[in-house]
Amino acid sequence: MIGNILRIMNDWIDQFGMLTEGWRAGILIFMVVLGTAVVAFLVSRVVLYLENKFSHTRNLWDDAVLHACRRPLVAFIWLQGVYWAAEIAHHFSDADVFTANETVLKIGFMWVVVWALFGLVKEVEKVLVSPVKMRKPMDFTTVNAISKLLRAVIVITAVLTALQTLGFSISGVLAFGGVGGIAVGFAAKDLLANFFGGFIIHLDRPFKVGDWIRSPDRNIEGTVEHIGWRLTTIRTFDKRPLYVPNAAFTVIAVENPSRMTNRRISENIGIRYADVQSMKTIVDDIRDMLKNHDEIDANQTLIVNFLAFNASTLDIMVYTFTKTTDWVRFHGIKEDVLLKISDIIEGHGAEVAFPTRTLHLPDAVAVSNQDAQDKDEKRGKKAARQGSDYEANQGEAHARDQNADSGDGGGADGD
C-alpha cells in the first residue's frame, strides 16, 4: 500500500520535471513527518480534552485509562510516521539500514504497549489506595506488591516476545534459563533469600509502609518507609535511614507498636508509713478518678490497690490504659493522671514518701553518753591544771635567767 502511494506521488511530482530524485524523496519525507506531527498534536489535544471531561464523572477508570494511554498513543503515531518516512527513504535508496524497518516497527510497538500497560498499572494503583476516590482504600503495601508482580510479568512477556521477533528460539531460551537458573540460584542465594523474604512480608503483612516497628532480637526500631524486593528501608527516630535485608525478617521477632489498641500506664506510688490510716480512702479516690477520666479506657483492665509494705513506703499500684495510642498525647494524659493522684494524696493530709531511716536509741545508751561527757570534763580540767603548772615553771625559769644575767654584769664592772 505504501509503495503504491509513493509511486503515485512520485509520478505526480515527476511530471513537472523540475526536481531530481533526491529532492522528490526529501519532499515526500518532509510531508510525512509534518503530517505525523500534526496528527500527533491533534490526538494529544483530543485525548487531553476527554481526560479532563471524564475526570468529573463518577467512573474512576475512564480518565485513568486515558491518562495512561495518552503519551504512548502519541509515541505510537510518531513511531508509525517515522516508519513511513523510512519506507520512503528505502524506496529511493537501497541502503541495508532500511531493511530493518519492519523489525524496528515491531519492537517499537511492543515498547509502546509496555509503556501503556505500565502507566495503566500505576494509575490503577493510585486509585485503589486513594482515600478520596475510594470509600475503603486498599492497603498500600499489598497494592504495591501486586503492581510490582504485574510489572514483572509485563516485562518478561515483552522480552520473550521481542526475542521471538528477533529470530531467537523461545524454547531454547527457556531451556538455557532453566539450566542457568540453577547456577544463578547457587551463586545468588542471598539475593534469592531476600527476594522470597520480601514476598513473605507482602504475603503475611506483619507491617506496612508507615508502621512503627522494632525487634527485640536486633537493634531495629523506626518507621517503615519502603518495602522492596531486596531491602526494607526504615527511618530511625534519630532520622537516619536503616536498610534491612528482607531475609532478616524471616528469622527475627518483630513488634508492631503501630497496631496497639491502647497505651498502658503502670506506676507504683509510695506514701509514708505515718499515713497508713488514709490508705483505704486514697486508693478508692484514685480508682474513682481513673474511672471517670475522659482519656482512660474503662473497658480495659484498671487496677488500683495497696500493693506492699516496702522498706520506707506503703506502695500503691496504678495500672490502667489510655484511649489514645499517640505517643505525644499519651505522655500528656499520663502527666495529668499523676498530678491528680498527687492532689488526692495531698488532700488527705498524706505525703508521697521518699527513702528515710529512723534510729531509735535505748536509755542505757543515753547514760553512757552522759558518762562520756563527764570524762571529757575531767580531761579538760586536768589539761587546764597541767597548763597552769607549765606556765608557772616557765615563769620560774625566766626569773633565773634574768638573775644570771645580772651577776655577769657586776663582775665586769669590778674588773
Tab-separated table of C-alpha atoms in Angstrom:
chain	number	residue	atom	x	y	z
A	1	MET	CA	0.000	0.000	0.000
A	2	ILE	CA	2.739	2.414	0.927
A	3	GLY	CA	4.614	1.511	-2.260
A	4	ASN	CA	1.567	2.304	-4.413
A	5	ILE	CA	1.018	5.647	-2.705
A	6	LEU	CA	4.667	6.555	-3.109
A	7	ARG	CA	4.596	5.542	-6.766
A	8	ILE	CA	1.564	7.719	-7.445
A	9	MET	CA	3.003	10.745	-5.608
A	10	ASN	CA	6.414	10.273	-7.192
A	11	ASP	CA	4.882	10.079	-10.691
A	12	TRP	CA	2.828	13.188	-9.988
A	13	ILE	CA	5.901	15.168	-8.881
A	14	ASP	CA	7.974	13.718	-11.717
A	15	GLN	CA	5.533	15.154	-14.265
A	16	PHE	CA	6.811	18.638	-13.555
A	17	GLY	CA	10.334	17.526	-14.494
A	18	MET	CA	11.909	20.200	-12.294
A	19	LEU	CA	13.079	18.143	-9.307
A	20	THR	CA	15.695	15.491	-9.031
A	21	GLU	CA	15.079	12.180	-7.343
A	22	GLY	CA	16.802	13.365	-4.135
A	23	TRP	CA	14.569	16.425	-3.876
A	24	ARG	CA	11.482	14.343	-4.519
A	25	ALA	CA	12.490	11.946	-1.686
A	26	GLY	CA	13.146	14.875	0.648
A	27	ILE	CA	9.770	16.487	-0.095
A	28	LEU	CA	7.902	13.251	0.472
A	29	ILE	CA	9.731	12.544	3.764
A	30	PHE	CA	9.077	16.117	4.926
A	31	MET	CA	5.371	15.819	4.137
A	32	VAL	CA	5.131	12.521	6.034
A	33	VAL	CA	6.946	13.894	9.105
A	34	LEU	CA	4.862	17.086	9.035
A	35	GLY	CA	1.651	15.091	8.770
A	36	THR	CA	2.790	12.858	11.622
A	37	ALA	CA	3.454	15.898	13.828
A	38	VAL	CA	0.032	17.384	13.068
A	39	VAL	CA	-1.794	14.124	13.735
A	40	ALA	CA	0.144	13.527	16.973
A	41	PHE	CA	-0.686	17.046	18.202
A	42	LEU	CA	-4.373	16.699	17.388
A	43	VAL	CA	-4.628	13.275	19.024
A	44	SER	CA	-2.859	14.565	22.138
A	45	ARG	CA	-5.266	17.523	22.407
A	46	VAL	CA	-8.317	15.320	21.887
A	47	VAL	CA	-7.245	12.749	24.472
A	48	LEU	CA	-6.383	15.510	26.961
A	49	TYR	CA	-9.815	17.089	26.432
A	50	LEU	CA	-11.540	13.759	27.003
A	51	GLU	CA	-9.409	13.103	30.074
A	52	ASN	CA	-10.389	16.436	31.649
A	53	LYS	CA	-14.032	15.837	30.785
A	54	PHE	CA	-14.144	12.313	32.185
A	55	SER	CA	-12.385	13.399	35.376
A	56	HIS	CA	-15.693	14.961	36.518
A	57	THR	CA	-17.688	11.760	36.097
A	58	ARG	CA	-18.263	9.119	38.755
A	59	ASN	CA	-16.410	6.485	36.783
A	60	LEU	CA	-12.887	6.254	38.187
A	61	TRP	CA	-11.366	4.155	35.426
A	62	ASP	CA	-12.080	6.010	32.179
A	63	ASP	CA	-9.876	9.012	32.955
A	64	ALA	CA	-7.216	6.653	34.406
A	65	VAL	CA	-7.097	4.686	31.132
A	66	LEU	CA	-6.950	7.866	29.036
A	67	HIS	CA	-4.188	9.337	31.193
A	68	ALA	CA	-2.163	6.126	30.946
A	69	CYS	CA	-2.582	5.825	27.160
A	70	ARG	CA	-2.211	9.461	26.039
A	71	ARG	CA	1.580	9.606	25.763
A	72	PRO	CA	2.046	6.034	24.459
A	73	LEU	CA	-0.589	6.790	21.777
A	74	VAL	CA	1.319	9.885	20.664
A	75	ALA	CA	4.537	7.845	20.688
A	76	PHE	CA	2.874	5.191	18.519
A	77	ILE	CA	1.809	7.821	15.962
A	78	TRP	CA	5.373	9.120	15.794
A	79	LEU	CA	6.652	5.554	15.503
A	80	GLN	CA	4.318	4.872	12.586
A	81	GLY	CA	5.232	8.165	10.908
A	82	VAL	CA	8.955	7.506	11.223
A	83	TYR	CA	8.367	4.030	9.788
A	84	TRP	CA	6.635	5.502	6.745
A	85	ALA	CA	9.425	8.048	6.315
A	86	ALA	CA	11.978	5.241	6.464
A	87	GLU	CA	9.987	3.280	3.888
A	88	ILE	CA	10.072	6.298	1.555
A	89	ALA	CA	13.807	6.559	2.047
A	90	HIS	CA	14.097	2.828	1.349
A	91	HIS	CA	12.107	3.249	-1.863
A	92	PHE	CA	14.627	5.756	-3.155
A	93	SER	CA	17.674	4.053	-1.659
A	94	ASP	CA	18.971	0.506	-1.492
A	95	ALA	CA	20.903	1.026	1.782
A	96	ASP	CA	20.920	-2.013	4.048
A	97	VAL	CA	19.966	0.030	7.083
A	98	PHE	CA	16.403	0.379	5.814
A	99	THR	CA	15.876	-3.367	5.610
A	100	ALA	CA	15.277	-3.443	9.392
A	101	ASN	CA	12.217	-1.156	9.220
A	102	GLU	CA	9.738	-3.955	9.871
A	103	THR	CA	11.680	-5.299	12.863
A	104	VAL	CA	12.136	-1.822	14.357
A	105	LEU	CA	8.418	-1.163	13.966
A	106	LYS	CA	7.514	-4.391	15.786
A	107	ILE	CA	9.974	-3.772	18.625
A	108	GLY	CA	8.790	-0.169	18.903
A	109	PHE	CA	5.168	-1.283	19.011
A	110	MET	CA	5.932	-3.692	21.870
A	111	TRP	CA	7.740	-0.894	23.705
A	112	VAL	CA	4.707	1.383	23.339
A	113	VAL	CA	2.416	-1.363	24.633
A	114	VAL	CA	4.653	-1.982	27.658
A	115	TRP	CA	4.723	1.775	28.338
A	116	ALA	CA	0.931	1.960	28.202
A	117	LEU	CA	0.498	-1.081	30.465
A	118	PHE	CA	2.973	0.307	32.992
A	119	GLY	CA	1.068	3.583	33.067
A	120	LEU	CA	-2.236	1.773	33.464
A	121	VAL	CA	-0.916	-0.264	36.396
A	122	LYS	CA	0.350	2.918	38.030
A	123	GLU	CA	-2.963	4.732	37.603
A	124	VAL	CA	-4.952	1.788	38.956
A	125	GLU	CA	-2.608	1.644	41.939
A	126	LYS	CA	-3.227	5.344	42.671
A	127	VAL	CA	-6.996	4.857	42.516
A	128	LEU	CA	-7.050	1.796	44.776
A	129	VAL	CA	-5.048	3.423	47.592
A	130	SER	CA	-6.622	6.902	47.357
A	131	PRO	CA	-8.936	7.730	50.290
A	132	VAL	CA	-10.501	10.466	48.142
A	133	LYS	CA	-11.525	8.202	45.261
A	134	MET	CA	-12.281	5.020	47.223
A	135	ARG	CA	-14.572	4.625	50.213
A	136	LYS	CA	-12.418	1.821	51.565
A	137	PRO	CA	-8.916	2.259	50.092
A	138	MET	CA	-6.786	-0.869	49.905
A	139	ASP	CA	-3.570	-1.327	51.837
A	140	PHE	CA	-0.704	0.445	50.057
A	141	THR	CA	1.781	-2.357	50.742
A	142	THR	CA	-0.487	-5.002	49.202
A	143	VAL	CA	-1.341	-2.922	46.151
A	144	ASN	CA	2.328	-2.047	45.674
A	145	ALA	CA	3.316	-5.719	45.796
A	146	ILE	CA	0.660	-6.674	43.231
A	147	SER	CA	1.716	-3.835	40.929
A	148	LYS	CA	5.335	-4.988	41.116
A	149	LEU	CA	4.323	-8.516	40.170
A	150	LEU	CA	2.272	-7.224	37.238
A	151	ARG	CA	5.179	-5.112	36.006
A	152	ALA	CA	7.486	-8.127	36.224
A	153	VAL	CA	5.012	-10.239	34.208
A	154	ILE	CA	4.705	-7.490	31.565
A	155	VAL	CA	8.477	-7.117	31.233
A	156	ILE	CA	9.123	-10.883	30.992
A	157	THR	CA	6.369	-11.315	28.389
A	158	ALA	CA	7.653	-8.379	26.338
A	159	VAL	CA	11.241	-9.630	26.445
A	160	LEU	CA	10.263	-13.137	25.298
A	161	THR	CA	8.106	-11.715	22.521
A	162	ALA	CA	10.930	-9.416	21.400
A	163	LEU	CA	13.365	-12.337	21.323
A	164	GLN	CA	10.926	-14.318	19.190
A	165	THR	CA	10.575	-11.326	16.855
A	166	LEU	CA	14.343	-11.023	16.523
A	167	GLY	CA	14.551	-14.664	15.447
A	168	PHE	CA	15.614	-16.335	18.679
A	169	SER	CA	14.004	-19.608	19.702
A	170	ILE	CA	11.978	-19.155	22.898
A	171	SER	CA	12.207	-22.855	23.722
A	172	GLY	CA	15.999	-22.659	23.579
A	173	VAL	CA	15.974	-19.519	25.725
A	174	LEU	CA	13.738	-21.185	28.304
A	175	ALA	CA	15.928	-24.302	28.359
A	176	PHE	CA	19.019	-22.172	28.841
A	177	GLY	CA	17.229	-20.245	31.554
A	178	GLY	CA	16.351	-23.444	33.396
A	179	VAL	CA	19.944	-24.687	33.410
A	180	GLY	CA	21.384	-21.284	34.100
A	181	GLY	CA	18.823	-20.660	36.816
A	182	ILE	CA	20.324	-23.447	38.902
A	183	ALA	CA	23.793	-21.897	38.697
A	184	VAL	CA	22.424	-18.446	39.399
A	185	GLY	CA	20.476	-19.818	42.354
A	186	PHE	CA	23.626	-21.172	43.991
A	187	ALA	CA	25.618	-18.028	43.210
A	188	ALA	CA	22.941	-15.595	44.369
A	189	LYS	CA	21.301	-17.492	47.213
A	190	ASP	CA	21.367	-14.427	49.481
A	191	LEU	CA	19.668	-12.362	46.801
A	192	LEU	CA	17.001	-15.027	46.368
A	193	ALA	CA	16.572	-15.271	50.141
A	194	ASN	CA	15.927	-11.533	50.280
A	195	PHE	CA	13.512	-11.789	47.345
A	196	PHE	CA	11.451	-14.519	48.983
A	197	GLY	CA	11.715	-12.661	52.297
A	198	GLY	CA	10.102	-9.659	50.618
A	199	PHE	CA	7.448	-11.955	49.170
A	200	ILE	CA	6.675	-13.309	52.658
A	201	ILE	CA	6.421	-9.755	54.019
A	202	HIS	CA	3.897	-8.873	51.308
A	203	LEU	CA	2.033	-12.117	51.936
A	204	ASP	CA	1.879	-12.141	55.756
A	205	ARG	CA	1.913	-8.341	56.153
A	206	PRO	CA	3.450	-8.136	59.658
A	207	PHE	CA	3.971	-4.440	58.906
A	208	LYS	CA	3.313	-1.951	56.134
A	209	VAL	CA	4.682	1.350	54.950
A	210	GLY	CA	4.236	3.965	57.680
A	211	ASP	CA	4.209	1.499	60.614
A	212	TRP	CA	6.471	1.883	63.622
A	213	ILE	CA	8.267	-1.433	64.171
A	214	ARG	CA	11.030	-2.743	66.420
A	215	SER	CA	12.768	-6.036	67.021
A	216	PRO	CA	13.819	-7.355	70.442
A	217	ASP	CA	16.341	-9.624	68.680
A	218	ARG	CA	18.125	-6.902	66.709
A	219	ASN	CA	18.794	-3.207	67.128
A	220	ILE	CA	15.967	-2.310	64.745
A	221	GLU	CA	13.407	0.381	65.545
A	222	GLY	CA	11.824	3.068	63.422
A	223	THR	CA	9.177	3.864	60.818
A	224	VAL	CA	8.913	1.782	57.648
A	225	GLU	CA	9.441	3.950	54.570
A	226	HIS	CA	9.706	1.406	51.763
A	227	ILE	CA	9.391	-2.358	51.312
A	228	GLY	CA	11.388	-3.527	48.313
A	229	TRP	CA	12.107	-6.963	46.924
A	230	ARG	CA	15.594	-6.985	48.465
A	231	LEU	CA	15.680	-4.319	51.194
A	232	THR	CA	13.270	-2.690	53.597
A	233	THR	CA	14.012	0.949	54.391
A	234	ILE	CA	13.356	2.034	57.987
A	235	ARG	CA	13.712	5.606	59.240
A	236	THR	CA	15.024	5.500	62.810
A	237	PHE	CA	13.892	8.019	65.411
A	238	ASP	CA	17.138	9.978	65.035
A	239	LYS	CA	16.165	10.408	61.334
A	240	ARG	CA	18.793	8.059	59.917
A	241	PRO	CA	17.827	5.547	57.197
A	242	LEU	CA	18.272	1.897	58.130
A	243	TYR	CA	18.383	-0.655	55.296
A	244	VAL	CA	17.459	-4.162	56.448
A	245	PRO	CA	17.667	-7.200	54.097
A	246	ASN	CA	14.271	-8.845	53.798
A	247	ALA	CA	15.715	-12.239	54.708
A	248	ALA	CA	16.351	-10.929	58.245
A	249	PHE	CA	12.604	-10.632	58.902
A	250	THR	CA	12.122	-14.370	58.378
A	251	VAL	CA	14.336	-15.280	61.363
A	252	ILE	CA	13.713	-12.483	63.907
A	253	ALA	CA	10.756	-11.424	66.022
A	254	VAL	CA	9.171	-8.114	65.027
A	255	GLU	CA	6.948	-5.945	67.193
A	256	ASN	CA	4.474	-3.558	65.571
A	257	PRO	CA	3.526	-0.904	68.133
A	258	SER	CA	1.559	0.957	65.455
A	259	ARG	CA	-1.170	-1.668	65.758
A	260	MET	CA	-1.614	-1.346	69.519
A	261	THR	CA	-5.156	-0.621	70.664
A	262	ASN	CA	-4.260	1.296	73.858
A	263	ARG	CA	-1.249	2.601	75.734
A	264	ARG	CA	-0.570	1.472	79.317
A	265	ILE	CA	0.086	3.476	82.465
A	266	SER	CA	1.814	1.306	85.086
A	267	GLU	CA	3.189	3.026	88.190
A	268	ASN	CA	3.944	2.168	91.837
A	269	ILE	CA	3.366	5.186	94.110
A	270	GLY	CA	4.515	5.122	97.749
A	271	ILE	CA	3.162	7.068	100.729
A	272	ARG	CA	4.572	7.359	104.248
A	273	TYR	CA	4.011	4.779	106.970
A	274	ALA	CA	2.570	7.599	109.053
A	275	ASP	CA	-0.313	7.864	106.531
A	276	VAL	CA	-1.426	4.226	106.794
A	277	GLN	CA	-4.799	5.286	108.217
A	278	SER	CA	-5.600	7.171	104.975
A	279	MET	CA	-4.558	4.343	102.652
A	280	LYS	CA	-8.065	2.972	102.013
A	281	THR	CA	-9.637	6.314	101.101
A	282	ILE	CA	-6.663	7.328	98.952
A	283	VAL	CA	-6.897	4.102	96.941
A	284	ASP	CA	-10.655	4.458	96.487
A	285	ASP	CA	-10.387	8.091	95.349
A	286	ILE	CA	-7.642	7.262	92.817
A	287	ARG	CA	-9.744	4.407	91.426
A	288	ASP	CA	-12.814	6.658	91.084
A	289	MET	CA	-10.728	9.370	89.419
A	290	LEU	CA	-9.443	6.943	86.778
A	291	LYS	CA	-12.912	5.504	86.097
A	292	ASN	CA	-14.278	8.992	85.456
A	293	HIS	CA	-11.278	10.267	83.467
A	294	ASP	CA	-12.203	11.158	79.864
A	295	GLU	CA	-8.956	9.790	78.418
A	296	ILE	CA	-8.879	6.482	80.331
A	297	ASP	CA	-10.460	3.436	78.714
A	298	ALA	CA	-12.658	1.969	81.448
A	299	ASN	CA	-13.325	-1.125	79.338
A	300	GLN	CA	-9.712	-2.219	79.719
A	301	THR	CA	-8.011	-3.585	82.833
A	302	LEU	CA	-7.978	-0.999	85.650
A	303	ILE	CA	-6.183	-1.845	88.909
A	304	VAL	CA	-5.617	0.454	91.888
A	305	ASN	CA	-4.652	-1.426	95.049
A	306	PHE	CA	-2.452	-1.273	98.133
A	307	LEU	CA	0.460	-3.326	96.866
A	308	ALA	CA	3.117	-3.892	99.556
A	309	PHE	CA	4.896	-2.760	102.711
A	310	ASN	CA	8.156	-1.532	101.236
A	311	ALA	CA	11.343	-0.538	103.067
A	312	SER	CA	10.295	3.066	103.606
A	313	THR	CA	6.977	3.356	101.749
A	314	LEU	CA	3.474	1.944	101.550
A	315	ASP	CA	3.169	1.170	97.791
A	316	ILE	CA	0.026	1.713	95.698
A	317	MET	CA	-0.153	0.016	92.286
A	318	VAL	CA	-1.791	2.041	89.483
A	319	TYR	CA	-2.425	0.032	86.295
A	320	THR	CA	-4.667	1.370	83.521
A	321	PHE	CA	-4.885	2.070	79.770
A	322	THR	CA	-5.449	5.263	77.809
A	323	LYS	CA	-7.816	5.570	74.874
A	324	THR	CA	-5.220	7.139	72.607
A	325	THR	CA	-2.218	5.403	71.070
A	326	ASP	CA	-0.483	8.618	70.023
A	327	TRP	CA	2.862	8.753	71.797
A	328	VAL	CA	2.931	12.515	72.449
A	329	ARG	CA	-0.691	12.726	73.586
A	330	PHE	CA	-0.190	9.678	75.833
A	331	HIS	CA	2.501	11.456	77.850
A	332	GLY	CA	0.248	14.477	78.307
A	333	ILE	CA	-2.523	12.229	79.677
A	334	LYS	CA	-0.071	10.393	81.938
A	335	GLU	CA	1.133	13.724	83.339
A	336	ASP	CA	-2.450	14.765	84.101
A	337	VAL	CA	-3.167	11.442	85.849
A	338	LEU	CA	-0.051	11.650	88.043
A	339	LEU	CA	-0.798	15.235	89.036
A	340	LYS	CA	-4.346	14.300	90.024
A	341	ILE	CA	-3.030	11.383	92.093
A	342	SER	CA	-0.664	13.804	93.836
A	343	ASP	CA	-3.587	16.138	94.605
A	344	ILE	CA	-5.606	13.234	96.053
A	345	ILE	CA	-2.747	12.201	98.340
A	346	GLU	CA	-2.193	15.774	99.487
A	347	GLY	CA	-5.934	16.273	100.000
A	348	HIS	CA	-5.946	13.534	102.640
A	349	GLY	CA	-3.076	15.121	104.529
A	350	ALA	CA	-0.667	12.447	103.341
A	351	GLU	CA	2.624	12.770	101.512
A	352	VAL	CA	4.459	10.869	98.833
A	353	ALA	CA	7.282	9.086	100.669
A	354	PHE	CA	10.951	9.165	99.876
A	355	PRO	CA	13.682	6.870	101.300
A	356	THR	CA	14.140	7.628	105.049
A	357	ARG	CA	15.634	5.873	108.115
A	358	THR	CA	14.707	6.353	111.800
A	359	LEU	CA	17.252	5.401	114.514
A	360	HIS	CA	15.857	4.512	117.977
A	361	LEU	CA	18.343	4.701	120.950
A	362	PRO	CA	17.606	2.904	124.291
A	363	ASP	CA	18.056	4.696	127.690
A	364	ALA	CA	21.281	2.803	128.581
A	365	VAL	CA	22.994	4.317	125.612
A	366	ALA	CA	21.894	7.756	126.738
A	367	VAL	CA	23.546	7.174	130.241
A	368	SER	CA	26.719	6.054	128.583
A	369	ASN	CA	26.775	9.265	126.705
A	370	GLN	CA	26.480	11.244	129.973
A	371	ASP	CA	29.415	9.316	131.452
A	372	ALA	CA	31.420	10.139	128.380
A	373	GLN	CA	30.623	13.830	128.855
A	374	ASP	CA	31.772	13.667	132.481
A	375	LYS	CA	35.007	12.030	131.428
A	376	ASP	CA	35.521	14.720	128.835
A	377	GLU	CA	35.037	17.435	131.512
A	378	LYS	CA	37.569	15.728	133.801
A	379	ARG	CA	40.046	15.526	130.948
A	380	GLY	CA	39.535	19.223	130.296
A	381	LYS	CA	40.141	20.195	133.937
A	382	LYS	CA	43.241	18.036	134.073
A	383	ALA	CA	44.592	19.640	130.941
A	384	ALA	CA	43.893	23.066	132.410
A	385	ARG	CA	45.815	22.233	135.587
A	386	GLN	CA	48.708	20.902	133.551
A	387	GLY	CA	48.736	24.099	131.567
A	388	SER	CA	48.871	26.224	134.735
A	389	ASP	CA	51.773	24.187	136.104
A	390	TYR	CA	53.595	24.553	132.812
A	391	GLU	CA	53.151	28.325	132.821
A	392	ALA	CA	54.433	28.535	136.451
A	393	ASN	CA	57.519	26.515	135.600
A	394	GLN	CA	58.206	28.714	132.607
A	395	GLY	CA	57.963	31.841	134.809
A	396	GLU	CA	60.474	30.498	137.348
A	397	ALA	CA	62.924	29.565	134.577
A	398	HIS	CA	62.677	33.048	133.120
A	399	ALA	CA	63.389	34.648	136.503
A	400	ARG	CA	66.502	32.505	136.994
A	401	ASP	CA	67.782	33.543	133.599
A	402	GLN	CA	67.391	37.249	134.451
A	403	ASN	CA	69.270	36.842	137.758
A	404	ALA	CA	72.086	35.067	135.969
A	405	ASP	CA	72.412	37.938	133.516
A	406	SER	CA	72.623	40.499	136.381
A	407	GLY	CA	75.513	38.592	138.067
A	408	ASP	CA	77.559	38.554	134.910
A	409	GLY	CA	77.227	42.330	134.516
A	410	GLY	CA	78.522	43.095	138.100
A	411	GLY	CA	81.691	41.044	137.616
A	412	ALA	CA	82.600	43.001	134.516
A	413	ASP	CA	82.350	46.357	136.317
A	414	GLY	CA	84.690	45.139	139.099
A	415	ASP	CA	87.307	44.302	136.597
